[in-house]
Every structure is written in structure tokens, then in C-alpha cells.
Amino acid sequence: MSRESLLDHVVDVIADDGMGGLSVRAVAARAGVAIGTVQHWFPTKSAMLLAAMDRIGGVADDAHRHAVVADDPAERLRETVALLVPADRESRVSRVWLAFAAQAVADDEVRARYEQLWSGIQRGLAGRLAAAAPQATAAAIDDAAAELLALSDGLAVAVLDEPGRMPAERARAMALRRTDEIVTALLD
């Protein structure tokens, strides 16, 4: 079995069972391979996790490239923010991302990778904000990007953990409304 196909099973275990369910044994059972095969490609649980983070980051980047198509800078920003809030509780990328966030609290390697990935997302939001409000200061843009990322992150957790209280449609509407308010404030 290739590393890439085995990595899909790692992501599936995390999405279905969280970090508590991730083990060499669980991945081997899901993939239908020997434990040694998993250990060949991923000698530690941390190696599995870091590879899964990279995979999910790539999946998210691909989704962004295909979903953000508007010509208008403000609309491109809105499309980007909408992607940060999961469409439903079953979002594989969001479920795995939430598991990464929880693991980052206790694992320095995961935290470093998590911060790296989030910094890239924040820089992307800042670039979209700067295009939508070119006269805004760099400090205002940076604060707005941090706010949108924090809001989107919190809404994503609510969609995944409390869908009765925070259905995806409501969460996305809130994120987009706040995005519009931020752009308007930056334009003033």
C-alpha cells in the first residue's frame, strides 16, 4: 500500500474517531494492512498526525482554489470566509481540523504546524481584505483578518459540536454579515 493511500486512512480515522482513536493499530485495521506497513510509512503517531495535517491543508487549499472565483475583491473575501465555516457537521476537513486544534494544546510539534497553517490562512484573509479595502492601514487589515479567522474558527466548532444551536446556514450568515461589516468599516 502506498503512503498516500495509507494517509487517507489516517485522515479517516481522525475524522471518524478523533485523536483518541488514532493509533497504528486502528489505521492498520482500517486499511486492511499489517501494523508494520503503517509503521514503515509513519514510525510514530506524531508522524501520522503531521502528515494528516499537511494532507488536510492541501485539501483545503484545493477547495479554496476551486470555490473562490469572483472577480470583485469583496466577494472573493466573502467566498473565502464562507469556506472557513463548514457546510455541515459531517465536513471531513473541519472534523479533522478540530481534532488538530485540540491536539495542538498538548503537542508542541502539532502546535507549531497548526500555527504555521493558521498563519497562512490569516495572511490569505489579510490579502483579500487589503484588496477589498486598499486604503486601510496594515494594522487594521491585520486585526480584521485575525478577527475573521477567530470568528470563523469559533463558528466552525459550534457547527460541529452544537448543530442544533448553530446550524451551518446560521453560522455562515453570521460570518458573512460580520465580513461585510468589517469591509464597510475598513472603507470608511
C-alpha atoms as an extended CHARMM CRD file, in Angstrom:
* protein
*
       188  EXT
         1         1  MET       CA              0.0000000000        0.0000000000        0.0000000000  PROA      1               0.0000000000
         2         2  SER       CA              1.3350000000        3.4530000000       -0.8700000000  PROA      2               0.0000000000
         3         3  ARG       CA              1.9870000000        6.1400000000        1.6960000000  PROA      3               0.0000000000
         4         4  GLU       CA             -0.6580000000        8.3510000000        0.0950000000  PROA      4               0.0000000000
         5         5  SER       CA             -3.4320000000        5.7690000000        0.2390000000  PROA      5               0.0000000000
         6         6  LEU       CA             -2.4730000000        4.8890000000        3.7960000000  PROA      6               0.0000000000
         7         7  LEU       CA             -2.5960000000        8.5730000000        4.6520000000  PROA      7               0.0000000000
         8         8  ASP       CA             -6.2290000000        8.6470000000        3.5020000000  PROA      8               0.0000000000
         9         9  HSD       CA             -6.9590000000        6.0160000000        6.1500000000  PROA      9               0.0000000000
        10        10  VAL       CA             -5.1590000000        8.0860000000        8.7900000000  PROA      10              0.0000000000
        11        11  VAL       CA             -7.3870000000       11.0520000000        7.9390000000  PROA      11              0.0000000000
        12        12  ASP       CA            -10.4850000000        8.8400000000        8.0030000000  PROA      12              0.0000000000
        13        13  VAL       CA             -9.6390000000        7.5320000000       11.4830000000  PROA      13              0.0000000000
        14        14  ILE       CA             -9.1740000000       11.0840000000       12.7830000000  PROA      14              0.0000000000
        15        15  ALA       CA            -12.4000000000       12.2860000000       11.1290000000  PROA      15              0.0000000000
        16        16  ASP       CA            -14.4340000000        9.3800000000       12.4960000000  PROA      16              0.0000000000
        17        17  ASP       CA            -12.8200000000        8.7330000000       15.8790000000  PROA      17              0.0000000000
        18        18  GLY       CA            -10.8370000000       11.8600000000       16.7570000000  PROA      18              0.0000000000
        19        19  MET       CA             -7.3190000000       11.8570000000       18.1190000000  PROA      19              0.0000000000
        20        20  GLY       CA             -8.2910000000        9.3800000000       20.8080000000  PROA      20              0.0000000000
        21        21  GLY       CA             -8.9780000000        6.7980000000       18.1160000000  PROA      21              0.0000000000
        22        22  LEU       CA             -5.7720000000        7.3740000000       16.1870000000  PROA      22              0.0000000000
        23        23  SER       CA             -3.2480000000        4.5840000000       16.5610000000  PROA      23              0.0000000000
        24        24  VAL       CA             -1.0590000000        2.4650000000       14.3400000000  PROA      24              0.0000000000
        25        25  ARG       CA             -3.3800000000       -0.4670000000       15.0770000000  PROA      25              0.0000000000
        26        26  ALA       CA             -6.5300000000        1.4960000000       14.1480000000  PROA      26              0.0000000000
        27        27  VAL       CA             -5.0290000000        2.7050000000       10.8660000000  PROA      27              0.0000000000
        28        28  ALA       CA             -3.7900000000       -0.7830000000       10.0050000000  PROA      28              0.0000000000
        29        29  ALA       CA             -7.2320000000       -2.2650000000       10.6900000000  PROA      29              0.0000000000
        30        30  ARG       CA             -8.9880000000        0.4040000000        8.6250000000  PROA      30              0.0000000000
        31        31  ALA       CA             -6.5430000000       -0.0490000000        5.7320000000  PROA      31              0.0000000000
        32        32  GLY       CA             -6.5220000000       -3.8430000000        5.9660000000  PROA      32              0.0000000000
        33        33  VAL       CA             -2.7410000000       -3.9930000000        6.2470000000  PROA      33              0.0000000000
        34        34  ALA       CA             -0.2170000000       -5.2020000000        8.7930000000  PROA      34              0.0000000000
        35        35  ILE       CA              0.8570000000       -2.8900000000       11.5960000000  PROA      35              0.0000000000
        36        36  GLY       CA              4.3820000000       -2.9970000000       10.1770000000  PROA      36              0.0000000000
        37        37  THR       CA              3.1400000000       -1.4370000000        6.9360000000  PROA      37              0.0000000000
        38        38  VAL       CA              1.7860000000        1.5670000000        8.8360000000  PROA      38              0.0000000000
        39        39  GLN       CA              4.9820000000        1.8260000000       10.8840000000  PROA      39              0.0000000000
        40        40  HSD       CA              7.0550000000        1.7240000000        7.7110000000  PROA      40              0.0000000000
        41        41  TRP       CA              5.4360000000        4.9030000000        6.4290000000  PROA      41              0.0000000000
        42        42  PHE       CA              4.6380000000        6.5180000000        9.7890000000  PROA      42              0.0000000000
        43        43  PRO       CA              7.0630000000        5.4280000000       12.5150000000  PROA      43              0.0000000000
        44        44  THR       CA              5.2570000000        7.4630000000       15.2100000000  PROA      44              0.0000000000
        45        45  LYS       CA              1.7720000000        8.7010000000       15.9540000000  PROA      45              0.0000000000
        46        46  SER       CA              3.1370000000       12.2290000000       15.6360000000  PROA      46              0.0000000000
        47        47  ALA       CA              4.3920000000       11.4380000000       12.1030000000  PROA      47              0.0000000000
        48        48  MET       CA              0.8880000000       10.2290000000       11.1650000000  PROA      48              0.0000000000
        49        49  LEU       CA             -0.6500000000       13.3520000000       12.6150000000  PROA      49              0.0000000000
        50        50  LEU       CA              1.7130000000       15.7980000000       10.9290000000  PROA      50              0.0000000000
        51        51  ALA       CA              1.2330000000       14.0780000000        7.5710000000  PROA      51              0.0000000000
        52        52  ALA       CA             -2.5430000000       14.2120000000        8.0480000000  PROA      52              0.0000000000
        53        53  MET       CA             -2.3310000000       17.9280000000        8.8380000000  PROA      53              0.0000000000
        54        54  ASP       CA             -0.4300000000       18.5250000000        5.6190000000  PROA      54              0.0000000000
        55        55  ARG       CA             -2.9780000000       16.4560000000        3.6870000000  PROA      55              0.0000000000
        56        56  ILE       CA             -5.9570000000       18.3720000000        5.1120000000  PROA      56              0.0000000000
        57        57  GLY       CA             -4.1760000000       21.6660000000        4.4750000000  PROA      57              0.0000000000
        58        58  GLY       CA             -3.7610000000       20.6330000000        0.8420000000  PROA      58              0.0000000000
        59        59  VAL       CA             -7.4050000000       19.5650000000        0.5650000000  PROA      59              0.0000000000
        60        60  ALA       CA             -8.4770000000       22.9230000000        1.9970000000  PROA      60              0.0000000000
        61        61  ASP       CA             -6.1800000000       24.7980000000       -0.4250000000  PROA      61              0.0000000000
        62        62  ASP       CA             -7.6400000000       22.8680000000       -3.3780000000  PROA      62              0.0000000000
        63        63  ALA       CA            -11.1890000000       23.6290000000       -2.2320000000  PROA      63              0.0000000000
        64        64  HSD       CA            -10.2810000000       27.2960000000       -1.9310000000  PROA      64              0.0000000000
        65        65  ARG       CA             -8.7740000000       27.4310000000       -5.4260000000  PROA      65              0.0000000000
        66        66  HSD       CA            -11.8930000000       25.8940000000       -6.9550000000  PROA      66              0.0000000000
        67        67  ALA       CA            -14.5340000000       27.7230000000       -4.9030000000  PROA      67              0.0000000000
        68        68  VAL       CA            -13.2270000000       31.2850000000       -4.8700000000  PROA      68              0.0000000000
        69        69  VAL       CA            -13.9830000000       32.5540000000       -8.3390000000  PROA      69              0.0000000000
        70        70  ALA       CA            -15.4960000000       36.0480000000       -8.0200000000  PROA      70              0.0000000000
        71        71  ASP       CA            -13.8030000000       38.9680000000       -9.7350000000  PROA      71              0.0000000000
        72        72  ASP       CA            -14.8740000000       41.5140000000       -7.1230000000  PROA      72              0.0000000000
        73        73  PRO       CA            -12.3670000000       41.6230000000       -4.2160000000  PROA      73              0.0000000000
        74        74  ALA       CA            -15.0780000000       41.9330000000       -1.5380000000  PROA      74              0.0000000000
        75        75  GLU       CA            -16.9400000000       38.9610000000       -2.9880000000  PROA      75              0.0000000000
        76        76  ARG       CA            -13.7190000000       36.9250000000       -3.1340000000  PROA      76              0.0000000000
        77        77  LEU       CA            -13.2700000000       37.6770000000        0.5700000000  PROA      77              0.0000000000
        78        78  ARG       CA            -16.8510000000       36.5390000000        1.2780000000  PROA      78              0.0000000000
        79        79  GLU       CA            -16.2650000000       33.2970000000       -0.6580000000  PROA      79              0.0000000000
        80        80  THR       CA            -13.1050000000       32.6720000000        1.3500000000  PROA      80              0.0000000000
        81        81  VAL       CA            -14.8200000000       33.2920000000        4.6970000000  PROA      81              0.0000000000
        82        82  ALA       CA            -17.7250000000       31.0290000000        3.7010000000  PROA      82              0.0000000000
        83        83  LEU       CA            -15.2450000000       28.1910000000        3.1480000000  PROA      83              0.0000000000
        84        84  LEU       CA            -13.9120000000       28.5430000000        6.6930000000  PROA      84              0.0000000000
        85        85  VAL       CA            -17.3150000000       27.6780000000        8.1780000000  PROA      85              0.0000000000
        86        86  PRO       CA            -18.2800000000       24.0490000000        7.4800000000  PROA      86              0.0000000000
        87        87  ALA       CA            -21.3230000000       23.3820000000        5.3350000000  PROA      87              0.0000000000
        88        88  ASP       CA            -22.4780000000       20.6980000000        7.7720000000  PROA      88              0.0000000000
        89        89  ARG       CA            -21.4900000000       18.6700000000       10.8120000000  PROA      89              0.0000000000
        90        90  GLU       CA            -20.0650000000       15.9010000000        8.6170000000  PROA      90              0.0000000000
        91        91  SER       CA            -17.3920000000       18.0910000000        6.9960000000  PROA      91              0.0000000000
        92        92  ARG       CA            -14.3490000000       15.8160000000        6.9500000000  PROA      92              0.0000000000
        93        93  VAL       CA            -11.8700000000       18.6810000000        6.7010000000  PROA      93              0.0000000000
        94        94  SER       CA            -13.4670000000       20.5590000000        9.5940000000  PROA      94              0.0000000000
        95        95  ARG       CA            -13.7250000000       17.4740000000       11.8120000000  PROA      95              0.0000000000
        96        96  VAL       CA            -10.0490000000       16.6930000000       11.2970000000  PROA      96              0.0000000000
        97        97  TRP       CA             -9.0600000000       20.3360000000       11.7350000000  PROA      97              0.0000000000
        98        98  LEU       CA            -10.8990000000       20.4660000000       15.0670000000  PROA      98              0.0000000000
        99        99  ALA       CA             -9.0260000000       17.3540000000       16.1950000000  PROA      99              0.0000000000
       100       100  PHE       CA             -5.7500000000       19.0680000000       15.2460000000  PROA      100             0.0000000000
       101       101  ALA       CA             -6.7100000000       22.1400000000       17.2680000000  PROA      101             0.0000000000
       102       102  ALA       CA             -7.3620000000       20.0130000000       20.3330000000  PROA      102             0.0000000000
       103       103  GLN       CA             -4.0840000000       18.1170000000       19.9060000000  PROA      103             0.0000000000
       104       104  ALA       CA             -2.1160000000       21.3540000000       19.4450000000  PROA      104             0.0000000000
       105       105  VAL       CA             -2.7650000000       22.2070000000       23.0830000000  PROA      105             0.0000000000
       106       106  ALA       CA             -0.6760000000       19.2480000000       24.2750000000  PROA      106             0.0000000000
       107       107  ASP       CA              1.7920000000       18.5600000000       21.4430000000  PROA      107             0.0000000000
       108       108  ASP       CA              4.4950000000       21.1100000000       20.5870000000  PROA      108             0.0000000000
       109       109  GLU       CA              5.1400000000       19.6740000000       17.0950000000  PROA      109             0.0000000000
       110       110  VAL       CA              1.4570000000       19.7610000000       16.2440000000  PROA      110             0.0000000000
       111       111  ARG       CA              1.1150000000       23.2600000000       17.7010000000  PROA      111             0.0000000000
       112       112  ALA       CA              3.9790000000       24.5240000000       15.5340000000  PROA      112             0.0000000000
       113       113  ARG       CA              2.4470000000       23.0430000000       12.3700000000  PROA      113             0.0000000000
       114       114  TYR       CA             -1.0310000000       24.2460000000       13.3550000000  PROA      114             0.0000000000
       115       115  GLU       CA              0.2620000000       27.7840000000       13.9020000000  PROA      115             0.0000000000
       116       116  GLN       CA              2.0480000000       27.6530000000       10.5500000000  PROA      116             0.0000000000
       117       117  LEU       CA             -1.1220000000       26.6050000000        8.7390000000  PROA      117             0.0000000000
       118       118  TRP       CA             -3.3100000000       29.1600000000       10.5340000000  PROA      118             0.0000000000
       119       119  SER       CA             -0.7710000000       31.9250000000        9.8550000000  PROA      119             0.0000000000
       120       120  GLY       CA             -1.0420000000       31.1320000000        6.1580000000  PROA      120             0.0000000000
       121       121  ILE       CA             -4.8300000000       31.3260000000        6.3050000000  PROA      121             0.0000000000
       122       122  GLN       CA             -4.6550000000       34.6200000000        8.1760000000  PROA      122             0.0000000000
       123       123  ARG       CA             -2.2280000000       36.0450000000        5.6030000000  PROA      123             0.0000000000
       124       124  GLY       CA             -4.6300000000       34.9640000000        2.8600000000  PROA      124             0.0000000000
       125       125  LEU       CA             -7.5160000000       36.7170000000        4.6020000000  PROA      125             0.0000000000
       126       126  ALA       CA             -5.3670000000       39.8190000000        5.0550000000  PROA      126             0.0000000000
       127       127  GLY       CA             -4.5850000000       39.8260000000        1.3360000000  PROA      127             0.0000000000
       128       128  ARG       CA             -8.2870000000       39.5440000000        0.4900000000  PROA      128             0.0000000000
       129       129  LEU       CA             -9.1130000000       42.3500000000        2.9390000000  PROA      129             0.0000000000
       130       130  ALA       CA             -6.3750000000       44.5760000000        1.5040000000  PROA      130             0.0000000000
       131       131  ALA       CA             -7.7640000000       44.0320000000       -1.9970000000  PROA      131             0.0000000000
       132       132  ALA       CA            -11.3090000000       44.8480000000       -0.8200000000  PROA      132             0.0000000000
       133       133  ALA       CA            -10.2270000000       47.9290000000        1.1620000000  PROA      133             0.0000000000
       134       134  PRO       CA             -6.9290000000       49.1310000000       -0.3360000000  PROA      134             0.0000000000
       135       135  GLN       CA             -6.8520000000       52.3710000000        1.6530000000  PROA      135             0.0000000000
       136       136  ALA       CA             -6.9670000000       50.5830000000        5.0310000000  PROA      136             0.0000000000
       137       137  THR       CA             -3.8550000000       50.5270000000        7.1890000000  PROA      137             0.0000000000
       138       138  ALA       CA             -1.7950000000       47.3710000000        7.5300000000  PROA      138             0.0000000000
       139       139  ALA       CA             -2.6200000000       47.2580000000       11.2580000000  PROA      139             0.0000000000
       140       140  ALA       CA             -6.3600000000       47.4940000000       10.5870000000  PROA      140             0.0000000000
       141       141  ILE       CA             -6.1020000000       44.7860000000        7.9410000000  PROA      141             0.0000000000
       142       142  ASP       CA             -4.1510000000       42.5030000000       10.2810000000  PROA      142             0.0000000000
       143       143  ASP       CA             -6.6690000000       42.9890000000       13.1030000000  PROA      143             0.0000000000
       144       144  ALA       CA             -9.5880000000       42.3650000000       10.7590000000  PROA      144             0.0000000000
       145       145  ALA       CA             -8.0070000000       39.1910000000        9.3910000000  PROA      145             0.0000000000
       146       146  ALA       CA             -7.3540000000       37.9070000000       12.9250000000  PROA      146             0.0000000000
       147       147  GLU       CA            -10.9530000000       38.6780000000       13.8910000000  PROA      147             0.0000000000
       148       148  LEU       CA            -12.4340000000       36.9350000000       10.8600000000  PROA      148             0.0000000000
       149       149  LEU       CA            -10.2800000000       33.8720000000       11.4260000000  PROA      149             0.0000000000
       150       150  ALA       CA            -11.1910000000       33.6850000000       15.1170000000  PROA      150             0.0000000000
       151       151  LEU       CA            -14.8780000000       34.1530000000       14.3450000000  PROA      151             0.0000000000
       152       152  SER       CA            -14.8290000000       31.5210000000       11.6110000000  PROA      152             0.0000000000
       153       153  ASP       CA            -12.9490000000       29.1130000000       13.8510000000  PROA      153             0.0000000000
       154       154  GLY       CA            -15.4300000000       29.5350000000       16.7030000000  PROA      154             0.0000000000
       155       155  LEU       CA            -18.3900000000       29.1550000000       14.3670000000  PROA      155             0.0000000000
       156       156  ALA       CA            -16.8540000000       26.0030000000       12.8700000000  PROA      156             0.0000000000
       157       157  VAL       CA            -16.5740000000       24.4710000000       16.3420000000  PROA      157             0.0000000000
       158       158  ALA       CA            -20.1960000000       25.3820000000       17.0660000000  PROA      158             0.0000000000
       159       159  VAL       CA            -21.4070000000       23.8510000000       13.7850000000  PROA      159             0.0000000000
       160       160  LEU       CA            -19.5470000000       20.6160000000       14.5180000000  PROA      160             0.0000000000
       161       161  ASP       CA            -20.3240000000       20.3580000000       18.2250000000  PROA      161             0.0000000000
       162       162  GLU       CA            -23.7020000000       22.0670000000       18.5620000000  PROA      162             0.0000000000
       163       163  PRO       CA            -25.5860000000       21.7780000000       15.2690000000  PROA      163             0.0000000000
       164       164  GLY       CA            -28.9580000000       22.2430000000       16.9700000000  PROA      164             0.0000000000
       165       165  ARG       CA            -27.9200000000       25.6110000000       18.3660000000  PROA      165             0.0000000000
       166       166  MET       CA            -25.7100000000       26.6240000000       15.4550000000  PROA      166             0.0000000000
       167       167  PRO       CA            -26.7920000000       25.1760000000       12.1140000000  PROA      167             0.0000000000
       168       168  ALA       CA            -24.2860000000       25.7270000000        9.3160000000  PROA      168             0.0000000000
       169       169  GLU       CA            -26.5360000000       28.1620000000        7.4530000000  PROA      169             0.0000000000
       170       170  ARG       CA            -26.8340000000       30.3840000000       10.5230000000  PROA      170             0.0000000000
       171       171  ALA       CA            -23.0970000000       30.2470000000       11.1680000000  PROA      171             0.0000000000
       172       172  ARG       CA            -22.2380000000       31.1590000000        7.5950000000  PROA      172             0.0000000000
       173       173  ALA       CA            -24.7560000000       34.0050000000        7.5940000000  PROA      173             0.0000000000
       174       174  MET       CA            -23.1760000000       35.3750000000       10.7780000000  PROA      174             0.0000000000
       175       175  ALA       CA            -19.6550000000       35.1090000000        9.3580000000  PROA      175             0.0000000000
       176       176  LEU       CA            -20.6620000000       36.8120000000        6.1010000000  PROA      176             0.0000000000
       177       177  ARG       CA            -22.5750000000       39.5700000000        7.8870000000  PROA      177             0.0000000000
       178       178  ARG       CA            -19.5360000000       40.3330000000       10.0390000000  PROA      178             0.0000000000
       179       179  THR       CA            -17.2910000000       40.2000000000        6.9700000000  PROA      179             0.0000000000
       180       180  ASP       CA            -19.4520000000       42.8380000000        5.2800000000  PROA      180             0.0000000000
       181       181  GLU       CA            -19.3790000000       44.9950000000        8.4410000000  PROA      181             0.0000000000
       182       182  ILE       CA            -15.6040000000       44.7700000000        8.6130000000  PROA      182             0.0000000000
       183       183  VAL       CA            -15.1450000000       45.6940000000        4.9570000000  PROA      183             0.0000000000
       184       184  THR       CA            -17.5190000000       48.6570000000        5.3670000000  PROA      184             0.0000000000
       185       185  ALA       CA            -15.5750000000       49.8440000000        8.4460000000  PROA      185             0.0000000000
       186       186  LEU       CA            -12.2720000000       49.4980000000        6.6080000000  PROA      186             0.0000000000
       187       187  LEU       CA            -13.6300000000       51.5430000000        3.6910000000  PROA      187             0.0000000000
       188       188  ASP       CA            -14.6830000000       54.4180000000        5.9920000000  PROA      188             0.0000000000
